Amino acid sequence: MLEIKNLCFSAFDGNEKINILNNIDLTVKPGTFLVLTGPNGGGKTTLAKAVSGLVQPTDGKIIWNGEDITEMSITDRAKCGISYGFQQPPRFTGMKVGALLSLAAGKELSRIDCCSYLNKVGLCAADYVDREVDTSLSGGEVKRIEIATILARKSGLMIFDEPEAGIDLWSFAKLTETFRELHNTSDATIIVISHQERIISLADEIAIIAGGKISEHGSKDEIFPKLLGTGLGCEYMREAK
C-alpha cells in the first residue's frame, strides 16, 4: 500500500517561494491502477518524482508497504520495488537494448524474453534488441524501450509519467493493451500520469491534481464522467477515432 500524508514541496524562484505541492493526502491500495490527471503545472509530475525519490519533499511522509521511505534514496526505493518512467527517458550510448533490459530485470534475459518485452510496447524486437540506446533512436522509441525496462523489472509499484508522449497512434493502442494486460495479470500497483481518455478509462481510480492539491479522487465510475466534458486532453483519442 502507498500512503502519502500531508506532502508538501516548495521551490524558490529567486527570492520568491513557490508552493508546488500543498498537503497532499493520498492512499493507493495494493494492486490498484490509479491515473493522475489534471491541468499542466498542477503538480502531477512533482508528486510522482517525490514518491520515486527524484525530489525531496519539504514536509509530510511517504509510506510504502508500511515503511516510511520519505528520506530513502532512489536506489533504496528501487530495491523496495519502486520504478519510475520519465517523460523524457535518458539515453545510454554504448549499451544495447537487450543489455538494458537484463540490467532492469536483475538477471540475464534470453533473447526471446527481451523480444517479448519489446513486443509488448509495440516495437519489432528483431530491429531493436541489438541496437544501442543512443541518439539514433527517436524520442518515441526510447520512451517505449524505457517502458519495456519497467515491465522487465516487475516492480511492486510502477509509475509512468505520460507514457503516451511521443508515441504514434498504433503504438499507443498497443501500449494501452499492455497496461490492461499488466493490470489483469499482476499484483503491481500502477500509477500513470495521463491526459488521454483511453488510458484514463483503464483506471480503477482517478485523482485530479490542480494547484498542488488533489481536487477529486475516487473510482473511475465516479470521476471519469466529470472529466469527459472538461477538455483535459482527449484530442489524441479524437484523432484515433
mmCIF file of C-alpha atoms in Angstrom:
data_model
loop_
_atom_site.group_PDB
_atom_site.id
_atom_site.type_symbol
_atom_site.label_atom_id
_atom_site.label_comp_id
_atom_site.label_asym_id
_atom_site.label_seq_id
_atom_site.Cartn_x
_atom_site.Cartn_y
_atom_site.Cartn_z
ATOM 1 C CA MET A 1 0.000 0.000 0.000
ATOM 2 C CA LEU A 2 1.162 3.532 -0.805
ATOM 3 C CA GLU A 3 0.278 6.208 1.756
ATOM 4 C CA ILE A 4 1.053 9.882 1.165
ATOM 5 C CA LYS A 5 0.442 12.079 4.170
ATOM 6 C CA ASN A 6 0.399 15.892 4.208
ATOM 7 C CA LEU A 7 3.035 16.006 1.472
ATOM 8 C CA CYS A 8 4.423 19.418 0.589
ATOM 9 C CA PHE A 9 7.074 20.571 -1.839
ATOM 10 C CA SER A 10 8.321 24.127 -2.313
ATOM 11 C CA ALA A 11 10.917 25.708 -4.572
ATOM 12 C CA PHE A 12 12.372 29.188 -4.917
ATOM 13 C CA ASP A 13 12.287 31.417 -7.985
ATOM 14 C CA GLY A 14 14.833 33.977 -6.903
ATOM 15 C CA ASN A 15 13.578 35.141 -3.527
ATOM 16 C CA GLU A 16 10.025 34.035 -4.190
ATOM 17 C CA LYS A 17 8.873 30.800 -2.600
ATOM 18 C CA ILE A 18 6.579 28.714 -4.800
ATOM 19 C CA ASN A 19 4.433 26.014 -3.245
ATOM 20 C CA ILE A 20 4.145 23.197 -5.787
ATOM 21 C CA LEU A 21 2.545 20.529 -3.580
ATOM 22 C CA ASN A 22 0.209 21.581 -0.797
ATOM 23 C CA ASN A 23 -0.597 18.993 1.882
ATOM 24 C CA ILE A 24 -1.276 16.085 -0.448
ATOM 25 C CA ASP A 25 -3.085 13.160 1.188
ATOM 26 C CA LEU A 26 -3.470 10.044 -0.919
ATOM 27 C CA THR A 27 -3.812 6.329 -0.236
ATOM 28 C CA VAL A 28 -3.394 3.786 -3.029
ATOM 29 C CA LYS A 29 -4.337 0.229 -2.141
ATOM 30 C CA PRO A 30 -2.259 -2.727 -3.380
ATOM 31 C CA GLY A 31 -2.936 -3.722 -6.969
ATOM 32 C CA THR A 32 -4.764 -0.501 -7.814
ATOM 33 C CA PHE A 33 -4.445 1.157 -11.223
ATOM 34 C CA LEU A 34 -4.518 4.898 -10.461
ATOM 35 C CA VAL A 35 -4.449 7.632 -13.081
ATOM 36 C CA LEU A 36 -3.267 11.091 -12.031
ATOM 37 C CA THR A 37 -4.642 13.780 -14.300
ATOM 38 C CA GLY A 38 -5.324 17.494 -14.260
ATOM 39 C CA PRO A 39 -4.097 20.738 -15.819
ATOM 40 C CA ASN A 40 -0.448 21.206 -16.750
ATOM 41 C CA GLY A 41 1.621 22.622 -13.911
ATOM 42 C CA GLY A 42 -0.738 21.264 -11.288
ATOM 43 C CA GLY A 43 1.886 19.139 -9.511
ATOM 44 C CA LYS A 44 1.349 15.671 -11.009
ATOM 45 C CA THR A 45 4.955 15.040 -12.061
ATOM 46 C CA THR A 46 6.351 16.545 -8.867
ATOM 47 C CA LEU A 47 4.196 14.191 -6.805
ATOM 48 C CA ALA A 48 5.360 11.197 -8.847
ATOM 49 C CA LYS A 49 9.001 12.250 -8.500
ATOM 50 C CA ALA A 50 8.580 12.666 -4.744
ATOM 51 C CA VAL A 51 7.270 9.106 -4.450
ATOM 52 C CA SER A 52 10.137 7.737 -6.556
ATOM 53 C CA GLY A 53 12.777 9.780 -4.705
ATOM 54 C CA LEU A 54 13.750 12.162 -7.506
ATOM 55 C CA VAL A 55 12.761 15.181 -5.405
ATOM 56 C CA GLN A 56 12.774 15.540 -1.635
ATOM 57 C CA PRO A 57 9.529 16.862 -0.135
ATOM 58 C CA THR A 58 9.743 19.779 2.245
ATOM 59 C CA ASP A 59 7.164 18.261 4.593
ATOM 60 C CA GLY A 60 4.977 15.212 5.008
ATOM 61 C CA LYS A 61 5.516 11.473 4.729
ATOM 62 C CA ILE A 62 5.565 8.764 2.063
ATOM 63 C CA ILE A 63 4.910 5.231 3.306
ATOM 64 C CA TRP A 64 5.251 2.158 1.084
ATOM 65 C CA ASN A 65 4.064 -1.187 2.417
ATOM 66 C CA GLY A 66 4.197 0.100 5.982
ATOM 67 C CA GLU A 67 7.731 1.524 5.713
ATOM 68 C CA ASP A 68 8.475 5.244 5.855
ATOM 69 C CA ILE A 69 10.514 5.908 2.693
ATOM 70 C CA THR A 70 10.411 9.723 2.839
ATOM 71 C CA GLU A 71 14.165 10.027 3.435
ATOM 72 C CA MET A 72 15.128 6.937 1.440
ATOM 73 C CA SER A 73 17.433 7.230 -1.586
ATOM 74 C CA ILE A 74 16.344 6.461 -5.140
ATOM 75 C CA THR A 75 18.488 3.324 -5.107
ATOM 76 C CA ASP A 76 16.938 2.017 -1.911
ATOM 77 C CA ARG A 77 13.442 2.758 -3.197
ATOM 78 C CA ALA A 78 14.234 0.789 -6.335
ATOM 79 C CA LYS A 79 15.300 -2.106 -4.104
ATOM 80 C CA CYS A 80 11.921 -1.798 -2.378
ATOM 81 C CA GLY A 81 10.234 -2.319 -5.742
ATOM 82 C CA ILE A 82 9.506 1.226 -6.940
ATOM 83 C CA SER A 83 10.058 2.059 -10.620
ATOM 84 C CA TYR A 84 9.635 5.363 -12.473
ATOM 85 C CA GLY A 85 9.243 6.086 -16.179
ATOM 86 C CA PHE A 86 10.313 9.586 -17.253
ATOM 87 C CA GLN A 87 8.557 11.890 -19.692
ATOM 88 C CA GLN A 88 11.910 12.171 -21.482
ATOM 89 C CA PRO A 89 13.909 8.988 -20.820
ATOM 90 C CA PRO A 90 17.725 9.074 -20.643
ATOM 91 C CA ARG A 91 19.910 7.520 -23.346
ATOM 92 C CA PHE A 92 22.838 5.183 -22.750
ATOM 93 C CA THR A 93 25.419 5.317 -25.513
ATOM 94 C CA GLY A 94 27.321 2.045 -25.751
ATOM 95 C CA MET A 95 24.592 -0.037 -24.075
ATOM 96 C CA LYS A 96 22.427 -2.275 -26.208
ATOM 97 C CA VAL A 97 18.698 -2.594 -25.637
ATOM 98 C CA GLY A 98 18.954 -6.266 -24.673
ATOM 99 C CA ALA A 99 21.600 -5.485 -22.049
ATOM 100 C CA LEU A 100 19.482 -2.665 -20.632
ATOM 101 C CA LEU A 101 16.513 -4.998 -20.275
ATOM 102 C CA SER A 102 18.670 -7.563 -18.499
ATOM 103 C CA LEU A 103 20.011 -4.861 -16.167
ATOM 104 C CA ALA A 104 16.453 -3.807 -15.335
ATOM 105 C CA ALA A 105 15.386 -7.393 -14.710
ATOM 106 C CA GLY A 106 18.371 -8.017 -12.431
ATOM 107 C CA LYS A 107 19.327 -11.137 -14.358
ATOM 108 C CA GLU A 108 20.474 -12.206 -17.800
ATOM 109 C CA LEU A 109 17.440 -12.344 -20.057
ATOM 110 C CA SER A 110 17.253 -14.611 -23.059
ATOM 111 C CA ARG A 111 16.801 -13.067 -26.471
ATOM 112 C CA ILE A 112 13.272 -14.460 -26.503
ATOM 113 C CA ASP A 113 12.447 -12.742 -23.188
ATOM 114 C CA CYS A 114 13.882 -9.429 -24.428
ATOM 115 C CA CYS A 115 11.856 -9.680 -27.605
ATOM 116 C CA SER A 116 8.709 -10.395 -25.588
ATOM 117 C CA TYR A 117 9.065 -7.185 -23.561
ATOM 118 C CA LEU A 118 9.774 -5.125 -26.690
ATOM 119 C CA ASN A 119 6.776 -6.576 -28.497
ATOM 120 C CA LYS A 120 4.559 -5.587 -25.572
ATOM 121 C CA VAL A 121 5.375 -1.916 -26.176
ATOM 122 C CA GLY A 122 4.885 -2.077 -29.921
ATOM 123 C CA LEU A 123 8.468 -2.486 -31.118
ATOM 124 C CA CYS A 124 9.582 -5.048 -33.671
ATOM 125 C CA ALA A 125 12.032 -6.831 -31.393
ATOM 126 C CA ALA A 126 14.412 -8.055 -34.101
ATOM 127 C CA ASP A 127 15.063 -4.441 -35.113
ATOM 128 C CA TYR A 128 15.861 -3.206 -31.604
ATOM 129 C CA VAL A 129 17.319 -5.805 -29.250
ATOM 130 C CA ASP A 130 20.869 -5.312 -30.595
ATOM 131 C CA ARG A 131 20.685 -1.541 -31.072
ATOM 132 C CA GLU A 132 22.319 0.959 -28.736
ATOM 133 C CA VAL A 133 20.136 3.201 -26.610
ATOM 134 C CA ASP A 134 21.651 6.336 -28.133
ATOM 135 C CA THR A 135 20.746 9.337 -30.262
ATOM 136 C CA SER A 136 19.992 7.139 -33.270
ATOM 137 C CA LEU A 137 16.671 6.291 -31.599
ATOM 138 C CA SER A 138 13.734 8.667 -31.745
ATOM 139 C CA GLY A 139 12.133 10.038 -28.604
ATOM 140 C CA GLY A 140 9.166 7.696 -29.028
ATOM 141 C CA GLU A 141 11.437 4.676 -29.458
ATOM 142 C CA VAL A 142 13.403 5.482 -26.304
ATOM 143 C CA LYS A 143 10.138 6.002 -24.443
ATOM 144 C CA ARG A 144 8.863 2.570 -25.396
ATOM 145 C CA ILE A 145 12.174 0.927 -24.515
ATOM 146 C CA GLU A 146 12.068 2.542 -21.077
ATOM 147 C CA ILE A 147 8.552 1.206 -20.506
ATOM 148 C CA ALA A 148 9.807 -2.240 -21.524
ATOM 149 C CA THR A 149 12.540 -1.998 -18.851
ATOM 150 C CA ILE A 150 9.916 -1.222 -16.199
ATOM 151 C CA LEU A 151 7.930 -4.257 -17.297
ATOM 152 C CA ALA A 152 11.097 -6.370 -17.128
ATOM 153 C CA ARG A 153 11.829 -5.178 -13.598
ATOM 154 C CA LYS A 154 8.420 -6.410 -12.388
ATOM 155 C CA SER A 155 8.244 -3.802 -9.640
ATOM 156 C CA GLY A 156 5.567 -3.689 -6.975
ATOM 157 C CA LEU A 157 4.917 -0.006 -7.688
ATOM 158 C CA MET A 158 5.183 1.184 -11.294
ATOM 159 C CA ILE A 159 4.937 4.909 -12.006
ATOM 160 C CA PHE A 160 4.607 6.117 -15.599
ATOM 161 C CA ASP A 161 4.793 9.837 -16.425
ATOM 162 C CA GLU A 162 2.762 10.478 -19.598
ATOM 163 C CA PRO A 163 3.768 7.221 -21.320
ATOM 164 C CA GLU A 164 1.856 8.250 -24.441
ATOM 165 C CA ALA A 165 4.144 11.234 -25.141
ATOM 166 C CA GLY A 166 5.912 10.952 -28.495
ATOM 167 C CA ILE A 167 4.280 7.632 -29.396
ATOM 168 C CA ASP A 168 2.444 7.089 -32.686
ATOM 169 C CA LEU A 169 -1.202 6.030 -32.776
ATOM 170 C CA TRP A 170 -0.566 2.344 -33.497
ATOM 171 C CA SER A 171 1.989 2.018 -30.704
ATOM 172 C CA PHE A 172 -0.302 3.945 -28.370
ATOM 173 C CA ALA A 173 -3.050 1.380 -28.959
ATOM 174 C CA LYS A 174 -0.527 -1.399 -28.288
ATOM 175 C CA LEU A 175 0.607 0.354 -25.118
ATOM 176 C CA THR A 176 -2.898 0.618 -23.696
ATOM 177 C CA GLU A 177 -3.346 -3.114 -24.260
ATOM 178 C CA THR A 178 -0.062 -3.680 -22.406
ATOM 179 C CA PHE A 179 -1.320 -1.680 -19.416
ATOM 180 C CA ARG A 180 -4.600 -3.596 -19.439
ATOM 181 C CA GLU A 181 -2.790 -6.945 -19.539
ATOM 182 C CA LEU A 182 -0.310 -5.875 -16.863
ATOM 183 C CA HIS A 183 -3.113 -4.853 -14.536
ATOM 184 C CA ASN A 184 -5.080 -8.030 -15.165
ATOM 185 C CA THR A 185 -2.160 -10.434 -14.728
ATOM 186 C CA SER A 186 -0.027 -8.923 -11.951
ATOM 187 C CA ASP A 187 -0.401 -7.642 -8.398
ATOM 188 C CA ALA A 188 1.553 -4.459 -9.127
ATOM 189 C CA THR A 189 0.260 -1.074 -8.080
ATOM 190 C CA ILE A 190 0.253 1.114 -11.185
ATOM 191 C CA ILE A 191 0.242 4.918 -11.217
ATOM 192 C CA VAL A 192 0.025 6.634 -14.596
ATOM 193 C CA ILE A 193 0.095 10.366 -15.249
ATOM 194 C CA SER A 194 -2.008 10.950 -18.334
ATOM 195 C CA HIS A 195 -4.492 13.207 -20.100
ATOM 196 C CA GLN A 196 -5.542 10.545 -22.581
ATOM 197 C CA GLU A 197 -9.076 9.182 -22.439
ATOM 198 C CA ARG A 198 -8.113 5.643 -23.428
ATOM 199 C CA ILE A 199 -5.574 5.368 -20.602
ATOM 200 C CA ILE A 200 -7.840 7.077 -18.078
ATOM 201 C CA SER A 201 -10.598 4.597 -18.949
ATOM 202 C CA LEU A 202 -8.332 1.728 -17.785
ATOM 203 C CA ALA A 203 -8.100 3.072 -14.238
ATOM 204 C CA ASP A 204 -9.638 1.668 -11.093
ATOM 205 C CA GLU A 205 -9.300 5.102 -9.521
ATOM 206 C CA ILE A 206 -8.678 8.631 -10.785
ATOM 207 C CA ALA A 207 -7.143 11.553 -8.903
ATOM 208 C CA ILE A 208 -7.310 15.079 -10.291
ATOM 209 C CA ILE A 209 -4.450 17.355 -9.205
ATOM 210 C CA ALA A 210 -4.660 21.106 -9.669
ATOM 211 C CA GLY A 211 -2.836 23.905 -7.904
ATOM 212 C CA GLY A 212 -0.744 21.433 -5.954
ATOM 213 C CA LYS A 213 -3.787 19.817 -4.367
ATOM 214 C CA ILE A 214 -5.978 16.809 -5.056
ATOM 215 C CA SER A 215 -9.305 18.308 -6.075
ATOM 216 C CA GLU A 216 -11.013 14.980 -6.804
ATOM 217 C CA HIS A 217 -10.210 11.351 -6.008
ATOM 218 C CA GLY A 218 -12.457 8.365 -6.424
ATOM 219 C CA SER A 219 -13.426 5.404 -8.529
ATOM 220 C CA LYS A 220 -13.368 5.606 -12.315
ATOM 221 C CA ASP A 221 -17.171 5.358 -12.377
ATOM 222 C CA GLU A 222 -17.379 8.388 -10.086
ATOM 223 C CA ILE A 223 -14.684 10.643 -11.585
ATOM 224 C CA PHE A 224 -14.471 9.721 -15.273
ATOM 225 C CA PRO A 225 -17.863 11.186 -16.263
ATOM 226 C CA LYS A 226 -16.765 14.502 -14.756
ATOM 227 C CA LEU A 227 -13.678 14.538 -16.977
ATOM 228 C CA LEU A 228 -15.402 13.910 -20.284
ATOM 229 C CA GLY A 229 -16.639 17.468 -20.595
ATOM 230 C CA THR A 230 -13.626 19.246 -19.121
ATOM 231 C CA GLY A 231 -11.259 19.141 -22.130
ATOM 232 C CA LEU A 232 -8.425 17.623 -20.103
ATOM 233 C CA GLY A 233 -6.654 16.477 -23.245
ATOM 234 C CA CYS A 234 -8.678 13.939 -25.209
ATOM 235 C CA GLU A 235 -7.523 15.301 -28.590
ATOM 236 C CA TYR A 236 -5.280 12.299 -29.199
ATOM 237 C CA MET A 237 -8.243 9.983 -28.829
ATOM 238 C CA ARG A 238 -10.356 12.065 -31.208
ATOM 239 C CA GLU A 239 -7.645 11.597 -33.832
ATOM 240 C CA ALA A 240 -7.529 7.854 -33.135
ATOM 241 C CA LYS A 241 -11.259 7.557 -33.687
#
